[in-house]
Structure formats: structure tokens, C-alpha cells
Amino acid sequence: AQRVTQPEKLLSVFKGAPVELKCNYSYSGSPELFWYVQYSRQRLQLLLRHISRESIKGFTADLNKGETSFHLKKPFAQEEDSAMYYCALSMGGNKLVFGAGTILRVKS
Amino acid sequence: SAVISQKPSRDICQRGTSLTIQCQVDSQVTMMFWYRQQPGQSLTLIATANQGSEATYESGFVIDKFPISRPNLTFSTLTVSNMSPEDSSIYLCSVEDRSRGYEKLFFGSGTQLSVL
């Protein structure tokens, strides 16, 4: 069965420190993975997807099939990065399985 | 991005009653999805609503409990029937719009439901 695991409920870092939000998945097929972000009082929105291999707002995520991971990284955290982050796996098209989410708090 | 209006934004309901949640999109979209987020949990897909056909439900969700309508390409409703406190959750509408480029899946702001 498809499953997405985000082991940390809360990650607290200081401004300027590196950030890594962990995501592991379980899927027998060829995975398509996403990171979604929800800022305070805003809607859930796409941050990035592994297919595009882009850097969005300084965040990157590399799919590691050997470790079945898709960790989200940013070298220098900013206060505006504070939000809830969800890792998601596509079950086909835009039907997604979400992880439990990680709250990122960036302290000044 | 697609603009999704979801109503109501929140409601407090009595056990045994039903609530219908509306999702309106500013453009025609092919697929609409309904998710549930229980307190402290992740988002779970309830069903996919396609215009002109019955909704497709995920494991653990049934039409009698969560009937869905999709009368046209811009609108859908989800009804939570015969509610119990376990139905207290955030319910989210999302739409797939392949014409929007990079971001193809958009989410509404959610309906926070509390059942007493």
C-alpha cells in the first residue's frame, strides 16, 4: 500500500540555519512526489514536485529511490518559511497520499 | 491559480444531523477531489467527483455516509450524513486543472466541522 511518512511533527530552527524536512515513502510503482505548504491562514499550495527538479523559494528536494526518500532542504531558513509542510505521493494523476505533515518554526 | 470557494468555512452540528459542503470553482475543471483532515492527522482522500458520473470512493468511505454531487464542471457538494463526533474534521475540496501549467492541483480553504 502507498504510504508517506514524515517522522517529525515539529522542526524548530534558527533563522539562517539549514533546514531538512524528512519524507519517506512506500510505493511499488514509479513514484511521483510533491511537497505542499500551508502558511498561516492560507490555503494548502504546491511548493514543488520532484519531476520539475526546480528550486522554489530556495527549497529543493531530491528523490532518492534507493532510500525511498524525498527530503525537503533549504540551506538558510527564513522566518517567512514558518509553515506546515506536507509530503505527498501520487496514486495516479492528482490523487494524492499525504504524510502527516511537519510544522517548521523558524526563530529569529 | 484556480479560485475555489468552499462553504461553509466552519460549522458546529449536532449528532445525527447532516451537513452539505459546497465547492465552487471559477473555471471548468475535469476532476474534483474531496479530502478529510481529522484532528492531528494528515489529509485523506474521500472520493473523486467526476461530472456526469458517480463519484469514486476510496477505501473506508461509502456513498451512504458521504454522498457527493457534481452537477457541472464548476461545482460539487459533499454531504456528511448522520454525523457523529468522529466526523469532526476539516473537509477540503481540491480541483485538477491541467490548463494552469505547473501547479495543477488547487485546494479550497476548507470547512472545519465540529460535531457535538
PDB file of C-alpha atoms in Angstrom:
ATOM      1  CA  ALA A   1       0.000   0.000   0.000  1.00  0.00           C
ATOM      2  CA  GLN A   2       1.098   3.543  -0.623  1.00  0.00           C
ATOM      3  CA  ARG A   3       2.314   5.363   2.435  1.00  0.00           C
ATOM      4  CA  VAL A   4       4.111   8.602   3.177  1.00  0.00           C
ATOM      5  CA  THR A   5       5.968   9.094   6.431  1.00  0.00           C
ATOM      6  CA  GLN A   6       7.072  12.397   7.870  1.00  0.00           C
ATOM      7  CA  PRO A   7       8.760  11.479  11.127  1.00  0.00           C
ATOM      8  CA  GLU A   8       8.896  14.943  12.663  1.00  0.00           C
ATOM      9  CA  LYS A   9       5.743  16.724  13.778  1.00  0.00           C
ATOM     10  CA  LEU A  10       7.691  19.873  14.593  1.00  0.00           C
ATOM     11  CA  LEU A  11      11.021  21.176  13.423  1.00  0.00           C
ATOM     12  CA  SER A  12      12.341  24.310  15.050  1.00  0.00           C
ATOM     13  CA  VAL A  13      15.426  26.087  13.673  1.00  0.00           C
ATOM     14  CA  PHE A  14      17.055  29.473  13.928  1.00  0.00           C
ATOM     15  CA  LYS A  15      16.981  31.940  11.068  1.00  0.00           C
ATOM     16  CA  GLY A  16      19.889  31.320   8.738  1.00  0.00           C
ATOM     17  CA  ALA A  17      20.291  27.700   9.775  1.00  0.00           C
ATOM     18  CA  PRO A  18      19.904  24.837   7.287  1.00  0.00           C
ATOM     19  CA  VAL A  19      16.586  23.036   7.133  1.00  0.00           C
ATOM     20  CA  GLU A  20      15.803  19.459   6.226  1.00  0.00           C
ATOM     21  CA  LEU A  21      12.257  18.152   6.395  1.00  0.00           C
ATOM     22  CA  LYS A  22      12.230  14.403   6.100  1.00  0.00           C
ATOM     23  CA  CYS A  23       9.879  12.363   3.946  1.00  0.00           C
ATOM     24  CA  ASN A  24       9.943   8.645   3.238  1.00  0.00           C
ATOM     25  CA  TYR A  25       7.517   6.804   1.039  1.00  0.00           C
ATOM     26  CA  SER A  26       6.345   3.316   0.294  1.00  0.00           C
ATOM     27  CA  TYR A  27       5.173   2.619  -3.234  1.00  0.00           C
ATOM     28  CA  SER A  28       5.644  -0.313  -5.558  1.00  0.00           C
ATOM     29  CA  GLY A  29       5.469   1.667  -8.773  1.00  0.00           C
ATOM     30  CA  SER A  30       7.343   4.631 -10.154  1.00  0.00           C
ATOM     31  CA  PRO A  31       6.745   7.390  -7.616  1.00  0.00           C
ATOM     32  CA  GLU A  32       5.686  10.934  -8.278  1.00  0.00           C
ATOM     33  CA  LEU A  33       6.271  13.075  -5.221  1.00  0.00           C
ATOM     34  CA  PHE A  34       5.322  16.557  -4.129  1.00  0.00           C
ATOM     35  CA  TRP A  35       5.827  18.982  -1.292  1.00  0.00           C
ATOM     36  CA  TYR A  36       2.855  21.115  -0.290  1.00  0.00           C
ATOM     37  CA  VAL A  37       2.978  24.050   2.097  1.00  0.00           C
ATOM     38  CA  GLN A  38       0.331  25.768   4.183  1.00  0.00           C
ATOM     39  CA  TYR A  39       1.228  29.161   5.599  1.00  0.00           C
ATOM     40  CA  SER A  40      -0.760  30.561   8.486  1.00  0.00           C
ATOM     41  CA  ARG A  41      -4.346  31.350   7.449  1.00  0.00           C
ATOM     42  CA  GLN A  42      -3.660  30.385   3.845  1.00  0.00           C
ATOM     43  CA  ARG A  43      -4.661  27.512   1.642  1.00  0.00           C
ATOM     44  CA  LEU A  44      -2.632  24.441   1.004  1.00  0.00           C
ATOM     45  CA  GLN A  45      -0.497  25.057  -2.068  1.00  0.00           C
ATOM     46  CA  LEU A  46       2.092  23.231  -4.093  1.00  0.00           C
ATOM     47  CA  LEU A  47       5.689  24.052  -3.236  1.00  0.00           C
ATOM     48  CA  LEU A  48       7.499  21.760  -5.619  1.00  0.00           C
ATOM     49  CA  ARG A  49       7.338  18.434  -7.408  1.00  0.00           C
ATOM     50  CA  HIS A  50      10.213  16.086  -7.995  1.00  0.00           C
ATOM     51  CA  ILE A  51       9.667  15.870 -11.744  1.00  0.00           C
ATOM     52  CA  SER A  52      10.455  19.527 -12.298  1.00  0.00           C
ATOM     53  CA  ARG A  53      13.728  19.437 -10.311  1.00  0.00           C
ATOM     54  CA  GLU A  54      13.338  23.114  -9.506  1.00  0.00           C
ATOM     55  CA  SER A  55      14.293  25.259  -6.567  1.00  0.00           C
ATOM     56  CA  ILE A  56      11.296  27.124  -5.223  1.00  0.00           C
ATOM     57  CA  LYS A  57      11.780  29.810  -2.558  1.00  0.00           C
ATOM     58  CA  GLY A  58      15.234  28.340  -2.008  1.00  0.00           C
ATOM     59  CA  PHE A  59      13.853  24.856  -1.296  1.00  0.00           C
ATOM     60  CA  THR A  60      14.968  21.759  -3.158  1.00  0.00           C
ATOM     61  CA  ALA A  61      14.031  18.116  -2.859  1.00  0.00           C
ATOM     62  CA  ASP A  62      15.751  15.153  -4.455  1.00  0.00           C
ATOM     63  CA  LEU A  63      14.095  11.832  -4.984  1.00  0.00           C
ATOM     64  CA  ASN A  64      16.265   9.003  -3.664  1.00  0.00           C
ATOM     65  CA  LYS A  65      14.739   5.764  -4.850  1.00  0.00           C
ATOM     66  CA  GLY A  66      17.284   3.647  -3.007  1.00  0.00           C
ATOM     67  CA  GLU A  67      16.345   5.162   0.316  1.00  0.00           C
ATOM     68  CA  THR A  68      12.733   5.816  -0.770  1.00  0.00           C
ATOM     69  CA  SER A  69      13.092   9.374   0.426  1.00  0.00           C
ATOM     70  CA  PHE A  70      12.166  12.840  -0.786  1.00  0.00           C
ATOM     71  CA  HIS A  71      13.584  15.173   1.840  1.00  0.00           C
ATOM     72  CA  LEU A  72      12.986  18.915   1.548  1.00  0.00           C
ATOM     73  CA  LYS A  73      16.027  21.108   2.075  1.00  0.00           C
ATOM     74  CA  LYS A  74      16.934  24.755   2.303  1.00  0.00           C
ATOM     75  CA  PRO A  75      20.429  25.980   3.138  1.00  0.00           C
ATOM     76  CA  PHE A  76      19.375  29.108   5.049  1.00  0.00           C
ATOM     77  CA  ALA A  77      15.978  29.265   6.725  1.00  0.00           C
ATOM     78  CA  GLN A  78      13.981  32.476   6.753  1.00  0.00           C
ATOM     79  CA  GLU A  79      11.257  33.465   9.195  1.00  0.00           C
ATOM     80  CA  GLU A  80       8.721  33.513   6.365  1.00  0.00           C
ATOM     81  CA  ASP A  81       9.371  29.810   5.817  1.00  0.00           C
ATOM     82  CA  SER A  82       7.461  29.039   9.003  1.00  0.00           C
ATOM     83  CA  ALA A  83       4.522  26.892   7.913  1.00  0.00           C
ATOM     84  CA  MET A  84       3.114  23.390   7.792  1.00  0.00           C
ATOM     85  CA  TYR A  85       4.777  21.223   5.154  1.00  0.00           C
ATOM     86  CA  TYR A  86       3.226  18.095   3.676  1.00  0.00           C
ATOM     87  CA  CYS A  87       4.940  15.485   1.567  1.00  0.00           C
ATOM     88  CA  ALA A  88       2.601  13.764  -0.885  1.00  0.00           C
ATOM     89  CA  LEU A  89       2.746  10.781  -3.220  1.00  0.00           C
ATOM     90  CA  SER A  90       0.645  10.462  -6.339  1.00  0.00           C
ATOM     91  CA  MET A  91      -1.590   7.403  -6.613  1.00  0.00           C
ATOM     92  CA  GLY A  92      -2.104   8.235 -10.238  1.00  0.00           C
ATOM     93  CA  GLY A  93      -2.841  11.622 -11.684  1.00  0.00           C
ATOM     94  CA  ASN A  94      -3.683  14.095  -8.962  1.00  0.00           C
ATOM     95  CA  LYS A  95      -4.965  11.573  -6.404  1.00  0.00           C
ATOM     96  CA  LEU A  96      -2.537  12.058  -3.563  1.00  0.00           C
ATOM     97  CA  VAL A  97      -1.489  10.289  -0.398  1.00  0.00           C
ATOM     98  CA  PHE A  98      -0.270  12.809   2.153  1.00  0.00           C
ATOM     99  CA  GLY A  99       2.143  12.485   5.021  1.00  0.00           C
ATOM    100  CA  ALA A 100       1.142  13.689   8.465  1.00  0.00           C
ATOM    101  CA  GLY A 101       2.898  17.000   7.981  1.00  0.00           C
ATOM    102  CA  THR A 102       5.748  18.802   9.700  1.00  0.00           C
ATOM    103  CA  ILE A 103       5.436  22.204  11.308  1.00  0.00           C
ATOM    104  CA  LEU A 104       8.509  24.283  10.572  1.00  0.00           C
ATOM    105  CA  ARG A 105       9.212  27.111  13.013  1.00  0.00           C
ATOM    106  CA  VAL A 106      11.994  29.495  12.148  1.00  0.00           C
ATOM    107  CA  LYS A 107      13.097  31.518  15.143  1.00  0.00           C
ATOM    108  CA  SER A 108      14.818  34.863  14.955  1.00  0.00           C
TER     109      SER A 108
ATOM    110  CA  SER B   1      -4.276  29.751  -9.796  1.00  0.00           C
ATOM    111  CA  ALA B   2      -7.809  28.393  -9.819  1.00  0.00           C
ATOM    112  CA  VAL B   3     -10.081  30.186  -7.371  1.00  0.00           C
ATOM    113  CA  ILE B   4     -12.067  27.814  -5.199  1.00  0.00           C
ATOM    114  CA  SER B   5     -14.848  28.946  -2.917  1.00  0.00           C
ATOM    115  CA  GLN B   6     -15.799  26.483  -0.236  1.00  0.00           C
ATOM    116  CA  LYS B   7     -18.825  26.956   2.016  1.00  0.00           C
ATOM    117  CA  PRO B   8     -19.362  26.942   4.889  1.00  0.00           C
ATOM    118  CA  SER B   9     -15.933  27.743   6.276  1.00  0.00           C
ATOM    119  CA  ARG B  10     -16.925  26.218   9.591  1.00  0.00           C
ATOM    120  CA  ASP B  11     -19.935  24.775  11.312  1.00  0.00           C
ATOM    121  CA  ILE B  12     -20.930  23.199  14.583  1.00  0.00           C
ATOM    122  CA  CYS B  13     -23.513  20.458  14.190  1.00  0.00           C
ATOM    123  CA  GLN B  14     -25.495  18.132  16.343  1.00  0.00           C
ATOM    124  CA  ARG B  15     -25.030  14.394  16.310  1.00  0.00           C
ATOM    125  CA  GLY B  16     -27.331  12.633  13.853  1.00  0.00           C
ATOM    126  CA  THR B  17     -27.756  15.579  11.506  1.00  0.00           C
ATOM    127  CA  SER B  18     -26.243  16.089   8.044  1.00  0.00           C
ATOM    128  CA  LEU B  19     -24.196  18.890   6.562  1.00  0.00           C
ATOM    129  CA  THR B  20     -23.663  19.704   2.898  1.00  0.00           C
ATOM    130  CA  ILE B  21     -20.427  21.404   1.907  1.00  0.00           C
ATOM    131  CA  GLN B  22     -20.257  23.306  -1.350  1.00  0.00           C
ATOM    132  CA  CYS B  23     -17.260  23.779  -3.616  1.00  0.00           C
ATOM    133  CA  GLN B  24     -17.412  26.338  -6.441  1.00  0.00           C
ATOM    134  CA  VAL B  25     -14.580  26.862  -8.934  1.00  0.00           C
ATOM    135  CA  ASP B  26     -14.045  29.904 -11.124  1.00  0.00           C
ATOM    136  CA  SER B  27     -13.404  27.801 -14.223  1.00  0.00           C
ATOM    137  CA  GLN B  28     -14.423  24.472 -15.673  1.00  0.00           C
ATOM    138  CA  VAL B  29     -12.339  21.616 -14.327  1.00  0.00           C
ATOM    139  CA  THR B  30     -12.366  17.952 -15.119  1.00  0.00           C
ATOM    140  CA  MET B  31     -11.694  16.391 -11.769  1.00  0.00           C
ATOM    141  CA  MET B  32     -12.616  17.438  -8.271  1.00  0.00           C
ATOM    142  CA  PHE B  33     -11.491  15.725  -5.094  1.00  0.00           C
ATOM    143  CA  TRP B  34     -12.737  15.707  -1.527  1.00  0.00           C
ATOM    144  CA  TYR B  35     -10.281  15.243   1.319  1.00  0.00           C
ATOM    145  CA  ARG B  36     -10.701  14.924   5.064  1.00  0.00           C
ATOM    146  CA  GLN B  37      -8.204  16.003   7.696  1.00  0.00           C
ATOM    147  CA  GLN B  38      -9.020  14.690  11.137  1.00  0.00           C
ATOM    148  CA  PRO B  39      -7.524  16.457  14.135  1.00  0.00           C
ATOM    149  CA  GLY B  40      -3.784  15.864  14.272  1.00  0.00           C
ATOM    150  CA  GLN B  41      -3.916  13.678  11.183  1.00  0.00           C
ATOM    151  CA  SER B  42      -2.948  14.068   7.575  1.00  0.00           C
ATOM    152  CA  LEU B  43      -5.223  14.648   4.618  1.00  0.00           C
ATOM    153  CA  THR B  44      -7.071  11.566   3.436  1.00  0.00           C
ATOM    154  CA  LEU B  45      -8.790  11.319   0.074  1.00  0.00           C
ATOM    155  CA  ILE B  46     -12.505  10.590   0.424  1.00  0.00           C
ATOM    156  CA  ALA B  47     -13.556  10.453  -3.203  1.00  0.00           C
ATOM    157  CA  THR B  48     -13.093  11.750  -6.706  1.00  0.00           C
ATOM    158  CA  ALA B  49     -16.043  13.580  -8.222  1.00  0.00           C
ATOM    159  CA  ASN B  50     -16.399  13.459 -11.984  1.00  0.00           C
ATOM    160  CA  GLN B  51     -19.036  15.370 -13.853  1.00  0.00           C
ATOM    161  CA  GLY B  52     -21.684  13.139 -15.352  1.00  0.00           C
ATOM    162  CA  SER B  53     -20.839  10.004 -13.419  1.00  0.00           C
ATOM    163  CA  GLU B  54     -20.927   8.693  -9.884  1.00  0.00           C
ATOM    164  CA  ALA B  55     -18.149   9.620  -7.547  1.00  0.00           C
ATOM    165  CA  THR B  56     -15.357   7.136  -6.964  1.00  0.00           C
ATOM    166  CA  TYR B  57     -14.801   6.442  -3.275  1.00  0.00           C
ATOM    167  CA  GLU B  58     -11.584   5.423  -1.579  1.00  0.00           C
ATOM    168  CA  SER B  59     -11.323   2.502   0.772  1.00  0.00           C
ATOM    169  CA  GLY B  60     -13.085   3.219   4.031  1.00  0.00           C
ATOM    170  CA  PHE B  61     -15.523   5.743   2.606  1.00  0.00           C
ATOM    171  CA  VAL B  62     -19.018   4.956   1.325  1.00  0.00           C
ATOM    172  CA  ILE B  63     -21.619   6.830  -0.631  1.00  0.00           C
ATOM    173  CA  ASP B  64     -24.315   6.493   2.035  1.00  0.00           C
ATOM    174  CA  LYS B  65     -22.151   8.353   4.522  1.00  0.00           C
ATOM    175  CA  PHE B  66     -20.569  10.863   2.114  1.00  0.00           C
ATOM    176  CA  PRO B  67     -22.868  11.418  -0.856  1.00  0.00           C
ATOM    177  CA  ILE B  68     -21.327  13.641  -3.499  1.00  0.00           C
ATOM    178  CA  SER B  69     -22.897  15.583  -6.319  1.00  0.00           C
ATOM    179  CA  ARG B  70     -21.170  17.010  -9.376  1.00  0.00           C
ATOM    180  CA  PRO B  71     -23.865  18.645 -11.474  1.00  0.00           C
ATOM    181  CA  ASN B  72     -21.480  20.586 -13.722  1.00  0.00           C
ATOM    182  CA  LEU B  73     -17.822  21.325 -14.344  1.00  0.00           C
ATOM    183  CA  THR B  74     -17.571  24.136 -11.798  1.00  0.00           C
ATOM    184  CA  PHE B  75     -19.450  22.843  -8.779  1.00  0.00           C
ATOM    185  CA  SER B  76     -19.590  19.932  -6.358  1.00  0.00           C
ATOM    186  CA  THR B  77     -21.088  19.161  -2.983  1.00  0.00           C
ATOM    187  CA  LEU B  78     -20.106  16.741  -0.256  1.00  0.00           C
ATOM    188  CA  THR B  79     -22.653  15.755   2.361  1.00  0.00           C
ATOM    189  CA  VAL B  80     -21.593  14.340   5.694  1.00  0.00           C
ATOM    190  CA  SER B  81     -24.592  12.256   6.761  1.00  0.00           C
ATOM    191  CA  ASN B  82     -25.808  11.135  10.153  1.00  0.00           C
ATOM    192  CA  MET B  83     -22.893  12.842  11.820  1.00  0.00           C
ATOM    193  CA  SER B  84     -21.100  11.661  14.922  1.00  0.00           C
ATOM    194  CA  PRO B  85     -18.268  13.316  16.864  1.00  0.00           C
ATOM    195  CA  GLU B  86     -15.807  11.172  14.906  1.00  0.00           C
ATOM    196  CA  ASP B  87     -16.733  13.173  11.806  1.00  0.00           C
ATOM    197  CA  SER B  88     -15.253  16.310  13.332  1.00  0.00           C
ATOM    198  CA  SER B  89     -12.606  17.229  10.776  1.00  0.00           C
ATOM    199  CA  ILE B  90     -11.557  19.705   8.186  1.00  0.00           C
ATOM    200  CA  TYR B  91     -13.042  18.848   4.792  1.00  0.00           C
ATOM    201  CA  LEU B  92     -11.177  20.109   1.765  1.00  0.00           C
ATOM    202  CA  CYS B  93     -12.205  20.415  -1.846  1.00  0.00           C
ATOM    203  CA  SER B  94      -9.477  20.281  -4.451  1.00  0.00           C
ATOM    204  CA  VAL B  95      -9.561  20.543  -8.212  1.00  0.00           C
ATOM    205  CA  GLU B  96      -7.363  19.404 -11.005  1.00  0.00           C
ATOM    206  CA  ASP B  97      -6.864  21.948 -13.741  1.00  0.00           C
ATOM    207  CA  ARG B  98      -4.348  20.904 -16.326  1.00  0.00           C
ATOM    208  CA  SER B  99      -4.583  24.204 -18.145  1.00  0.00           C
ATOM    209  CA  ARG B 100      -2.880  26.078 -15.304  1.00  0.00           C
ATOM    210  CA  GLY B 101       0.641  24.969 -16.025  1.00  0.00           C
ATOM    211  CA  TYR B 102       2.978  23.980 -13.245  1.00  0.00           C
ATOM    212  CA  GLU B 103       0.501  23.759 -10.398  1.00  0.00           C
ATOM    213  CA  LYS B 104      -2.323  21.509 -11.461  1.00  0.00           C
ATOM    214  CA  LEU B 105      -3.974  20.699  -8.158  1.00  0.00           C
ATOM    215  CA  PHE B 106      -5.604  23.502  -6.183  1.00  0.00           C
ATOM    216  CA  PHE B 107      -7.177  23.379  -2.757  1.00  0.00           C
ATOM    217  CA  GLY B 108     -10.049  25.237  -1.205  1.00  0.00           C
ATOM    218  CA  SER B 109      -9.718  26.855   2.199  1.00  0.00           C
ATOM    219  CA  GLY B 110     -11.566  24.003   3.877  1.00  0.00           C
ATOM    220  CA  THR B 111     -14.632  23.508   6.038  1.00  0.00           C
ATOM    221  CA  GLN B 112     -13.981  22.988   9.724  1.00  0.00           C
ATOM    222  CA  LEU B 113     -16.715  20.763  11.091  1.00  0.00           C
ATOM    223  CA  SER B 114     -17.320  20.131  14.758  1.00  0.00           C
ATOM    224  CA  VAL B 115     -19.941  17.573  15.779  1.00  0.00           C
ATOM    225  CA  LEU B 116     -21.300  17.708  19.310  1.00  0.00           C
TER     226      LEU B 116
END
